mmCIF file of C-alpha atoms and ligand atoms in Angstrom:
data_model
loop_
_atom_site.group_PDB
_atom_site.id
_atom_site.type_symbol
_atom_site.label_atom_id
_atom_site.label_comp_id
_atom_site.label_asym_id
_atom_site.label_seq_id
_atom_site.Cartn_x
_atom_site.Cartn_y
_atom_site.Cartn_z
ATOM 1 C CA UNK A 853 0.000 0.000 0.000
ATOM 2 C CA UNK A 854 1.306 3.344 -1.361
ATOM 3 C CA UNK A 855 0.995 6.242 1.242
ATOM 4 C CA UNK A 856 0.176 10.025 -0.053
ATOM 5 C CA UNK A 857 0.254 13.066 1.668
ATOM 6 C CA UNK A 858 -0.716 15.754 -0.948
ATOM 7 C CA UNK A 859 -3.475 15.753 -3.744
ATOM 8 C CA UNK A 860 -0.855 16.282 -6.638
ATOM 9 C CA UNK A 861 0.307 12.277 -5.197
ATOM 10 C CA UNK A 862 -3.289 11.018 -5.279
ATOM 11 C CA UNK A 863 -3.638 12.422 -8.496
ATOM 12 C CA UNK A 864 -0.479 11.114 -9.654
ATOM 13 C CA UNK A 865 -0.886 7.900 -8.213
ATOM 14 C CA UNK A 866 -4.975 7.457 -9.286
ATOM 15 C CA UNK A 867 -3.951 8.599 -13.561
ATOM 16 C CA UNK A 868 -2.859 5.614 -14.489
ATOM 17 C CA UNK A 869 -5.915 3.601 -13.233
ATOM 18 C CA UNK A 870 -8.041 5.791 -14.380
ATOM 19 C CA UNK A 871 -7.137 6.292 -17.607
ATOM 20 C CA UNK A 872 -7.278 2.696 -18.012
ATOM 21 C CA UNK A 873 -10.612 2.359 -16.795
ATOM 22 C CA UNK A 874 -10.292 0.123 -13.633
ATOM 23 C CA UNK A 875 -12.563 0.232 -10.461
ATOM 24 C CA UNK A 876 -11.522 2.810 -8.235
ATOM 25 C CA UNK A 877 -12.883 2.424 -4.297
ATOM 26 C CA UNK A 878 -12.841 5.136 -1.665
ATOM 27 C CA UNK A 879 -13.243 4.653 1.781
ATOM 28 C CA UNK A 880 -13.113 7.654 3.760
ATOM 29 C CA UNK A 881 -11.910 7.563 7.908
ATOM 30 C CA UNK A 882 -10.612 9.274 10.697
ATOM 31 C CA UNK A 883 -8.186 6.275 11.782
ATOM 32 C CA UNK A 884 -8.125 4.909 14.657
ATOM 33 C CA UNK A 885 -9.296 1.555 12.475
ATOM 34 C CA UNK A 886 -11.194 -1.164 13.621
ATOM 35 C CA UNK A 887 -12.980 -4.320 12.433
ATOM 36 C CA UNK A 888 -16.267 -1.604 11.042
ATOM 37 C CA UNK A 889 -13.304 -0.363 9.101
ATOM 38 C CA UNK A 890 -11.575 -3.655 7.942
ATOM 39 C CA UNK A 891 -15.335 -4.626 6.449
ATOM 40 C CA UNK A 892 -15.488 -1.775 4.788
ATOM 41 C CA UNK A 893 -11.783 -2.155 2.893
ATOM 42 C CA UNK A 894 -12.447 -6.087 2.224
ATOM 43 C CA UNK A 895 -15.754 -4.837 0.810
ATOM 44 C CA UNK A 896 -14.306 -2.592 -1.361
ATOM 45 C CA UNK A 897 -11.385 -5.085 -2.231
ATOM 46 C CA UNK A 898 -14.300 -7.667 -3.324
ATOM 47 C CA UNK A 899 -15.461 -5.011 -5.835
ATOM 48 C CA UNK A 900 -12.541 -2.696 -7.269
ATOM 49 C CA UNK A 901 -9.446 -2.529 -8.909
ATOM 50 C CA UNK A 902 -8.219 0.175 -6.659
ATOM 51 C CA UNK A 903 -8.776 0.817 -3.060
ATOM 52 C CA UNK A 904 -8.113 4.109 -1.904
ATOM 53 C CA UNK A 905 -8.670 5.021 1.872
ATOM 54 C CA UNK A 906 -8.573 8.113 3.091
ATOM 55 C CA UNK A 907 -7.605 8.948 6.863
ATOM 56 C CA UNK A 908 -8.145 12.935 8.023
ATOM 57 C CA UNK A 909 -9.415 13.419 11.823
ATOM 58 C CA UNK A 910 -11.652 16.148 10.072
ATOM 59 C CA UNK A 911 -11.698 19.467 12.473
ATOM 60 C CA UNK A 912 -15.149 20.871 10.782
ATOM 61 C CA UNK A 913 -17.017 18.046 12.166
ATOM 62 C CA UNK A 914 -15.855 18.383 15.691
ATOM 63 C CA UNK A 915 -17.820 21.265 18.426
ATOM 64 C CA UNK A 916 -15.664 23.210 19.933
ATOM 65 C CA UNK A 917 -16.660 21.270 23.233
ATOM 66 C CA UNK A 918 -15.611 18.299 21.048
ATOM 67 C CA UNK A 919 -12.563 15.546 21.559
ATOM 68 C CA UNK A 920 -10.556 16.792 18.274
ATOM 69 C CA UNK A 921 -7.433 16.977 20.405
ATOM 70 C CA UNK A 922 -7.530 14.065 21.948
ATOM 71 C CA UNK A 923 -9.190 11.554 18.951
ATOM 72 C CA UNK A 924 -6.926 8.885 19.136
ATOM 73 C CA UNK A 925 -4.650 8.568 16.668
ATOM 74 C CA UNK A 926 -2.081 5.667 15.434
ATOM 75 C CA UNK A 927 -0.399 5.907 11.975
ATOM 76 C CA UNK A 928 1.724 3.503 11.730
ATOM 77 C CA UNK A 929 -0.834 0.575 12.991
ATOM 78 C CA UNK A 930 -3.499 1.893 10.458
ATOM 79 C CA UNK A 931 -1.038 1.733 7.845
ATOM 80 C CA UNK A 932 -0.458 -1.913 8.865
ATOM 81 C CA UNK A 933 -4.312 -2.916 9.454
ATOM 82 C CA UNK A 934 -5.352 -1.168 5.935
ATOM 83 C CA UNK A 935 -2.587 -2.995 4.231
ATOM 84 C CA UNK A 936 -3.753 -6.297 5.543
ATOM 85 C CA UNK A 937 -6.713 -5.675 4.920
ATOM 86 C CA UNK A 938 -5.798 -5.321 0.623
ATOM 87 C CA UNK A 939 -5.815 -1.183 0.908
ATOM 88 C CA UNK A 940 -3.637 0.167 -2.429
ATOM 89 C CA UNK A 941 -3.486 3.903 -1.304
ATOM 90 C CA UNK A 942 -3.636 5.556 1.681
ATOM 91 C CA UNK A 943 -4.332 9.571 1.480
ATOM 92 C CA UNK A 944 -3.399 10.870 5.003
ATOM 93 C CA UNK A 945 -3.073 15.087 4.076
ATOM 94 C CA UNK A 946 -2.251 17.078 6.559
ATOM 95 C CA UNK A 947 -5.086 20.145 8.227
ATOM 96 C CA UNK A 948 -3.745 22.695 5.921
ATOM 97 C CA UNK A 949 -3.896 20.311 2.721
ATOM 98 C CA UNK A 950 -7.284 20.025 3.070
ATOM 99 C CA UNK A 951 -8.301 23.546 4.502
ATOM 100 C CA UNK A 952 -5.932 26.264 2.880
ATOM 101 C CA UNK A 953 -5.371 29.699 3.757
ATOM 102 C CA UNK A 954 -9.003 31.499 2.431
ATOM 103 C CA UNK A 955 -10.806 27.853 2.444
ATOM 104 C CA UNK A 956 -14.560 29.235 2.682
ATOM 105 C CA UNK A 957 -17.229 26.999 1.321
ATOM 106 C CA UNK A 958 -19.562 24.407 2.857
ATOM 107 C CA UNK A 959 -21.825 21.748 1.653
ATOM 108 C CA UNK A 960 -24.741 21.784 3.194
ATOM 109 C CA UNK A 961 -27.579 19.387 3.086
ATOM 110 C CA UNK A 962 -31.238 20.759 4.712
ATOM 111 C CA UNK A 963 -33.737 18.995 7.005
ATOM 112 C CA UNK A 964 -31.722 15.896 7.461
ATOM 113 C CA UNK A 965 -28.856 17.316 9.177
ATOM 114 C CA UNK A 966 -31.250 19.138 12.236
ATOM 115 C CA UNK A 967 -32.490 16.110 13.658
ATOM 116 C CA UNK A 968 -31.119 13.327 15.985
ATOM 117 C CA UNK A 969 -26.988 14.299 16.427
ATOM 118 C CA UNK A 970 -27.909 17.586 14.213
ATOM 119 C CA UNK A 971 -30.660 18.566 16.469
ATOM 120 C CA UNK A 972 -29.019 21.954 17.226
ATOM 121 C CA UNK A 973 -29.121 21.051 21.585
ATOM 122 C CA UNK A 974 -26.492 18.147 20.447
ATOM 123 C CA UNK A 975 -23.518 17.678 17.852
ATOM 124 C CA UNK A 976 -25.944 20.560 15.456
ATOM 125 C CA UNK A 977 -26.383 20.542 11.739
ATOM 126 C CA UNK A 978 -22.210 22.215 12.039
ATOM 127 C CA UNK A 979 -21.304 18.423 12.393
ATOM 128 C CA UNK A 980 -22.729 17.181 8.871
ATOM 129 C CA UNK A 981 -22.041 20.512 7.432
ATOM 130 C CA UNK A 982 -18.322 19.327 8.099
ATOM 131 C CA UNK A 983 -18.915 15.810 7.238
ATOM 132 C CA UNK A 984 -20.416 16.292 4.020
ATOM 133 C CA UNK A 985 -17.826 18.983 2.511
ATOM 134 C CA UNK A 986 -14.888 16.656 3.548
ATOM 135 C CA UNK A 987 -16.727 14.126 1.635
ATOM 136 C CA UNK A 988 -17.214 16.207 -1.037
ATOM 137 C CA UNK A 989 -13.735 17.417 -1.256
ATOM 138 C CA UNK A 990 -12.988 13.482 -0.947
ATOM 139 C CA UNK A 991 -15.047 12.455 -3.977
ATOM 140 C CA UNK A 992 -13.780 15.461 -6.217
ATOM 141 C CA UNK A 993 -10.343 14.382 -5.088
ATOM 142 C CA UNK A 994 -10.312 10.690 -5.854
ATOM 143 C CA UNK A 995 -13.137 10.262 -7.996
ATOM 144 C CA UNK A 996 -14.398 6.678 -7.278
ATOM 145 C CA UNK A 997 -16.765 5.112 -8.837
ATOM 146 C CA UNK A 998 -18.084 3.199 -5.060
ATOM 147 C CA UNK A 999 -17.067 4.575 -1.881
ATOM 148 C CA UNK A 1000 -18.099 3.245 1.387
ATOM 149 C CA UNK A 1001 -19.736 3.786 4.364
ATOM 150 C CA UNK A 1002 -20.917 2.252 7.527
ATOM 151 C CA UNK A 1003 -24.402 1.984 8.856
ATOM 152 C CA UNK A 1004 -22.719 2.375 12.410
ATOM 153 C CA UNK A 1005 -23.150 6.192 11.302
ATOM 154 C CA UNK A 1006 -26.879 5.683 9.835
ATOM 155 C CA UNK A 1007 -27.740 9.362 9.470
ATOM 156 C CA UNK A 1008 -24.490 10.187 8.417
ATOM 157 C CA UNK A 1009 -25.317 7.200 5.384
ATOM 158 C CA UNK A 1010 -28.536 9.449 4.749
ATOM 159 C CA UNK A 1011 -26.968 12.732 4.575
ATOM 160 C CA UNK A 1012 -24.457 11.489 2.217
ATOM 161 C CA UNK A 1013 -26.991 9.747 -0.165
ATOM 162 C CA UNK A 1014 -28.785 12.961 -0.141
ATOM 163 C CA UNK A 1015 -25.589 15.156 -1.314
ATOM 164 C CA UNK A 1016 -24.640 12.838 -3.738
ATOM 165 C CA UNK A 1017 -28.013 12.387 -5.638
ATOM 166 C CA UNK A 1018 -28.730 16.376 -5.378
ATOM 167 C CA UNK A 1019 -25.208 17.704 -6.181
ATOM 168 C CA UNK A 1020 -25.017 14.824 -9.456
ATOM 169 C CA UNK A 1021 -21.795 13.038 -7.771
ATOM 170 C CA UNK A 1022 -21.176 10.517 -10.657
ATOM 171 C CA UNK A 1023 -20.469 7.718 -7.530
ATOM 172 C CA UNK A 1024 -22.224 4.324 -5.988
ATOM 173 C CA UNK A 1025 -23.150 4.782 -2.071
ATOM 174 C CA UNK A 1026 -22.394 1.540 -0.599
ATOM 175 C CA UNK A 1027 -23.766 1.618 2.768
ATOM 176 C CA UNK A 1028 -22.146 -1.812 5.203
ATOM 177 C CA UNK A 1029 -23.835 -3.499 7.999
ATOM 178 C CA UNK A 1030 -22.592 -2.613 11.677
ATOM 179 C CA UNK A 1031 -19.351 -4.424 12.834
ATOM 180 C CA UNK A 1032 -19.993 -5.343 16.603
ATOM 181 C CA UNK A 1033 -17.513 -6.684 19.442
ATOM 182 C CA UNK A 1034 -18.913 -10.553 20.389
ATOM 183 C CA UNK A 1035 -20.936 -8.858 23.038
ATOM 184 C CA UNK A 1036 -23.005 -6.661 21.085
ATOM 185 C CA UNK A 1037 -21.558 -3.427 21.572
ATOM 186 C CA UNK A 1038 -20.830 -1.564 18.312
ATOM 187 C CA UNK A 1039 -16.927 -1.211 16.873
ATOM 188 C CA UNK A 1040 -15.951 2.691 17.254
ATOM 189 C CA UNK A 1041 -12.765 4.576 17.748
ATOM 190 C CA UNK A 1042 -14.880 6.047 20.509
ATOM 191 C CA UNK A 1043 -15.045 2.756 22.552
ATOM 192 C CA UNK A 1044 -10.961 3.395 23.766
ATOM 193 C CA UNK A 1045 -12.616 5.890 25.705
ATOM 194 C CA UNK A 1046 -14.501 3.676 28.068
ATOM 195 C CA UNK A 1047 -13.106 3.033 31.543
ATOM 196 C CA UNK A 1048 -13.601 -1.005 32.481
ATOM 197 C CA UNK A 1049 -17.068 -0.488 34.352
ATOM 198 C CA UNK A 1050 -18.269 1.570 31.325
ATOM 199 C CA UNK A 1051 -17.449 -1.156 28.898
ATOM 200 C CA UNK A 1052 -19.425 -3.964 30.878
ATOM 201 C CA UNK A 1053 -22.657 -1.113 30.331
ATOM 202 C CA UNK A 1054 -22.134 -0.280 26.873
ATOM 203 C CA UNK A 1055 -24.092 -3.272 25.447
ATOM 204 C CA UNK A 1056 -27.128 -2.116 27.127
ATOM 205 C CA UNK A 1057 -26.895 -0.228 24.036
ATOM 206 C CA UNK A 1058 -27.881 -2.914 21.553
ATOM 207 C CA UNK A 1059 -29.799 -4.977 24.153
ATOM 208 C CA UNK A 1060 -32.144 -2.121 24.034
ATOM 209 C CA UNK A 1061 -32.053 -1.742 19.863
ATOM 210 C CA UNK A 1062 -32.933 -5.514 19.972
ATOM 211 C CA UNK A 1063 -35.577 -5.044 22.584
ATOM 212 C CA UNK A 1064 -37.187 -2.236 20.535
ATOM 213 C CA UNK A 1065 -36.804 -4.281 17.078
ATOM 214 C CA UNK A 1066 -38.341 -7.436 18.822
ATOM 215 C CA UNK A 1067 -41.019 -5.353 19.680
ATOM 216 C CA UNK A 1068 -41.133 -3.933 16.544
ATOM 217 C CA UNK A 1069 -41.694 -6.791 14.986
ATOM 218 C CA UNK A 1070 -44.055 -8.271 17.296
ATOM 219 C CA UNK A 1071 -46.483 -5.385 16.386
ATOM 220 C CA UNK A 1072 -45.999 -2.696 18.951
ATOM 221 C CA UNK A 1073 -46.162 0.992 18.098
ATOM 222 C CA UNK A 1074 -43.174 2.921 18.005
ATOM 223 C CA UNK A 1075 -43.685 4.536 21.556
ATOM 224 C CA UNK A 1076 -44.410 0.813 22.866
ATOM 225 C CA UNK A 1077 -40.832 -0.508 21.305
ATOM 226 C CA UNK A 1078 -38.902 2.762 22.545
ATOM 227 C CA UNK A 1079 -40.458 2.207 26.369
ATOM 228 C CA UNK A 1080 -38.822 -1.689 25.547
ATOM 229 C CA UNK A 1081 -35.436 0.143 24.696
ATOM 230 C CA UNK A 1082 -35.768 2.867 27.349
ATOM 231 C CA UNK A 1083 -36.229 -0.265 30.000
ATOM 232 C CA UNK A 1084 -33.265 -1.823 28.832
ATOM 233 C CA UNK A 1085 -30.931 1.484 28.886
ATOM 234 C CA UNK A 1086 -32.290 2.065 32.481
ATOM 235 C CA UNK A 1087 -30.873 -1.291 33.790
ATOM 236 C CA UNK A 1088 -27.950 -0.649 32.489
ATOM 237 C CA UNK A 1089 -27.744 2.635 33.712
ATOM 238 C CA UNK A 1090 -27.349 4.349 30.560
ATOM 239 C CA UNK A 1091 -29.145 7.772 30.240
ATOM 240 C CA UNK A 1092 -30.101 8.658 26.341
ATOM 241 C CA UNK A 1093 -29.596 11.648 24.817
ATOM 242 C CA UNK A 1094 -32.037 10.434 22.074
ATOM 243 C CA UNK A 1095 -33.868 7.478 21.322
ATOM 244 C CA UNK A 1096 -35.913 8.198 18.610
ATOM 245 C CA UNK A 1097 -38.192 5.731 16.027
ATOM 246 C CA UNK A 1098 -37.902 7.449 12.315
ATOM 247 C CA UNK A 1099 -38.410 6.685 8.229
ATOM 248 C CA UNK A 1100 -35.142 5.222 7.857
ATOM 249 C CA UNK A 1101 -35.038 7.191 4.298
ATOM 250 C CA UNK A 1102 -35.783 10.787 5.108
ATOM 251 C CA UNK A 1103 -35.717 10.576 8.822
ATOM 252 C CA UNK A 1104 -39.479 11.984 9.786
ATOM 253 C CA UNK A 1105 -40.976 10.627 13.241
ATOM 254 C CA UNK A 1106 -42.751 7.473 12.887
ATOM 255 C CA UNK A 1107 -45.245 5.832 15.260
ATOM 256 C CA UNK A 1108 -45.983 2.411 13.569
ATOM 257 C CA UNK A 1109 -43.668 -0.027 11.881
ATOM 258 C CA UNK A 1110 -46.306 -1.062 8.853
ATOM 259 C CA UNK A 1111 -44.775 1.586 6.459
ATOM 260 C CA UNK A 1112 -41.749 1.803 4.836
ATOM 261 C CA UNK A 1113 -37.806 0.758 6.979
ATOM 262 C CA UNK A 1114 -37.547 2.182 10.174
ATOM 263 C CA UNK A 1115 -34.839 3.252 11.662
ATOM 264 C CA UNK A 1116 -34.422 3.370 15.793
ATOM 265 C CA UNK A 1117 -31.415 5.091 16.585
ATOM 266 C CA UNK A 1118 -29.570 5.955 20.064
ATOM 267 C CA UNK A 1119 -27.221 8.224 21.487
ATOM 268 C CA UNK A 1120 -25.535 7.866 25.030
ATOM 269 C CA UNK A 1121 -22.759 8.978 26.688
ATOM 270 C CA UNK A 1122 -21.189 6.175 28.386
ATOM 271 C CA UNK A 1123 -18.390 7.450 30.717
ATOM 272 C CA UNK A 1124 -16.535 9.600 28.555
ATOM 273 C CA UNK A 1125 -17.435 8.178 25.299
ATOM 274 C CA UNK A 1126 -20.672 9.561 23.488
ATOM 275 C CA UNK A 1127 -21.445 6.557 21.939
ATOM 276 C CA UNK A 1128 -24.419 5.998 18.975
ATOM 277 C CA UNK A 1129 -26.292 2.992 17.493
ATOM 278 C CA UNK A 1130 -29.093 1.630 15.388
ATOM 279 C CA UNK A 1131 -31.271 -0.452 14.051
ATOM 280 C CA UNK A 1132 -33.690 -0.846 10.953
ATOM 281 C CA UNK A 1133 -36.716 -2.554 10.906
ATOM 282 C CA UNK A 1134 -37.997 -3.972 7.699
ATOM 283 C CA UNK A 1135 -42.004 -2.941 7.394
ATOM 284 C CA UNK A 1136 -43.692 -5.619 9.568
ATOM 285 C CA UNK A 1137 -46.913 -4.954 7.118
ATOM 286 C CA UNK A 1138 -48.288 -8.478 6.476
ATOM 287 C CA UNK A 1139 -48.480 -9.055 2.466
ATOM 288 C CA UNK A 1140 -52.299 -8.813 1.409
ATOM 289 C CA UNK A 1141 -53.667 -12.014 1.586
ATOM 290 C CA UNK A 1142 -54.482 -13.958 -1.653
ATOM 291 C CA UNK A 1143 -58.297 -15.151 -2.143
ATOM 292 C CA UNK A 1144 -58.215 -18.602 -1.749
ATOM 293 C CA UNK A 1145 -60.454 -20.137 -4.881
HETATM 294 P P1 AMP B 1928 -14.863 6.990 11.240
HETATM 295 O O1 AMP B 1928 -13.411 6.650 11.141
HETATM 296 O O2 AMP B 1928 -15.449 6.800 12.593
HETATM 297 O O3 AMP B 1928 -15.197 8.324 10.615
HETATM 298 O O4 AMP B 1928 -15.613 5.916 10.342
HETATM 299 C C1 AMP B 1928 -15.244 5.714 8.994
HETATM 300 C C2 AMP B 1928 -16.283 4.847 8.330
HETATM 301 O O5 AMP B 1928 -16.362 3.590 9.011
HETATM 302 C C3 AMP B 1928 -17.686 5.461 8.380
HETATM 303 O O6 AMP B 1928 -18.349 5.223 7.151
HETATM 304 C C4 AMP B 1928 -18.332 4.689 9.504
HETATM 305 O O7 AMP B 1928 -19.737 4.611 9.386
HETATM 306 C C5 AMP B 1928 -17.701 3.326 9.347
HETATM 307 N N1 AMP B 1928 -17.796 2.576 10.591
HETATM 308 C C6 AMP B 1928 -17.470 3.006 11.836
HETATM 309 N N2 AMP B 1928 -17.750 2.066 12.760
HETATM 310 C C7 AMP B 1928 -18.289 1.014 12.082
HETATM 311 C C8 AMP B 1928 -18.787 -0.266 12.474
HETATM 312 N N3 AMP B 1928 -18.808 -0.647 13.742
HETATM 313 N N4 AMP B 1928 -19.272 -1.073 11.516
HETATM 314 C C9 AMP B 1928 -19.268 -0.689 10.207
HETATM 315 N N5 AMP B 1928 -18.799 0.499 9.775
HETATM 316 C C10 AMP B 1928 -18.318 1.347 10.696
#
């Protein structure tokens, strides 16, 4: 794996490739990689001809009240995991690469971004404002034809298929399942931050995503499955900052589960990591039933 630092490399090292028409990949992170990672690269392996990961700790998504400084950070061992894991180019620029002297645009996307972490009392509409410029910069940089996210980040996921089909990005949104640790709790850079006792309560998070699916499922209304969740998160002594039933597509409230995918989705701070999590449920609308001759 080939390591750039400036976009004159990536474009170097990305002419060939394209010129000859192969597959180019892009997945975009802040380090720090983990198994969520890894799935995405092998994914991308499986598909392309080039994979391309990017790794900036992006300052215009983090609040001032944010952990910027101390996001953890490990070059060298991401350089070894995306390797392994069949990366061909890493682009790692630098602050200033990516936000000059007289850098002054944003990409904003509406609606989406002021609910759940955007609602303005948490991480604001600021944090996708910063996530989806970066990724634009990203995909005018590289210019894959697939890049990758995770479903770990589903609103993020939304916000991104939203910029890409309004702005004409001439890319494929792959969107991959959540990686979790054996005992539920969801892969994040984030999870170095729990102390021991905070890491024995952090599956309460997905205990109470599968509580509110089950219920889901089983018919209940969206308030019913959230109370299911809610009861969950209370035993395990986890206070929400949301926990919220919505159309997994555009994000409005729900209150059944017989429309179209659902997505319940949960922030928490555990000890000193603000953790988040989801699940979709399918429509649990029974097919009409055929008229038996
Ligand atoms: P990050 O480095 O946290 O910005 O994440 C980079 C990409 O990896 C994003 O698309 C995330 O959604 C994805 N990702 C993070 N955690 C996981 C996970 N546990 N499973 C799958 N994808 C993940």
């Amino acid at each position: 794996m080939k390591v750039v630092r400036t976009k004159d490399d990536l474009k170097e090292e990305l002419a060939a490739p394209r010129r000859d028409g192969r597959i180019i990949g892009l997945v975009p992170t802040m380090g720090s990689l983990h198994a969520g990672h890894l799935s995405l690269l092998r994914a991308a392996r499986g598909e392309c001809d080039v994979v391309v990961m990017s790794l900036f700790v992006n300052p215009a998504q983090f609040g001032p009240d944010e952990d910027l400084a101390g996001y953890p950070r490990d070059l060298e061992h991401d350089i070894e995991l995306a390797t392994a894991a069949g990366a061909d180019l890493l682009y790692s620029p630098a602050d200033a690469e990516v936000y000059p002297e007289g850098f002054a645009t944003a990409v904003t996307v509406s609606g989406l971004t002021e609910v759940l972490c955007g609602d303005p009392a948490r991480r604001g509409p600021e944090h996708f404002r910063g996530v989806t410029t970066i990724v634009a910069k990203l995909l005018n940089l590289v210019g894959p034809d697939v890049a990758y996210f995770g479903q770990k980040d589903a609103q993020q996921a939304v916000v991104i298929r939203r910029m890409v089909e309004d702005l004409d990005f001439p890319v494929r949104i792959e969107v991959m399942p959540t990686v979790r640790e054996p005992d539920g709790l969801a892969m994040s850079s984030r999870n170095a931050y729990l102390a021991p006792g905070d890491r024995e309560r952090a599956p309460g998070i997905h205990r109470a995503l599968n509580a509110a699916a089950a219920a889901a499922r089983a018919g209940s209304t969206a308030a019913d499955a959230l109370a299911a969740a809610r009861a969950e998160l209370d035993s395990a002594g986890i206070e929400p900052e949301y926990l919220e039933a919505r159309d997994a597509i555009d994000l409005t409230p729900i209150e059944t589960f017989n429309g179209r995918p659902a997505l319940i989705a949960v922030a928490a701070r555990v000890g000193d990591a603000r953790l988040i999590d989801n699940v979709v449920v399918e429509s649990t609308q029974r097919p009409e039933r055929q008229e038996q001759r």
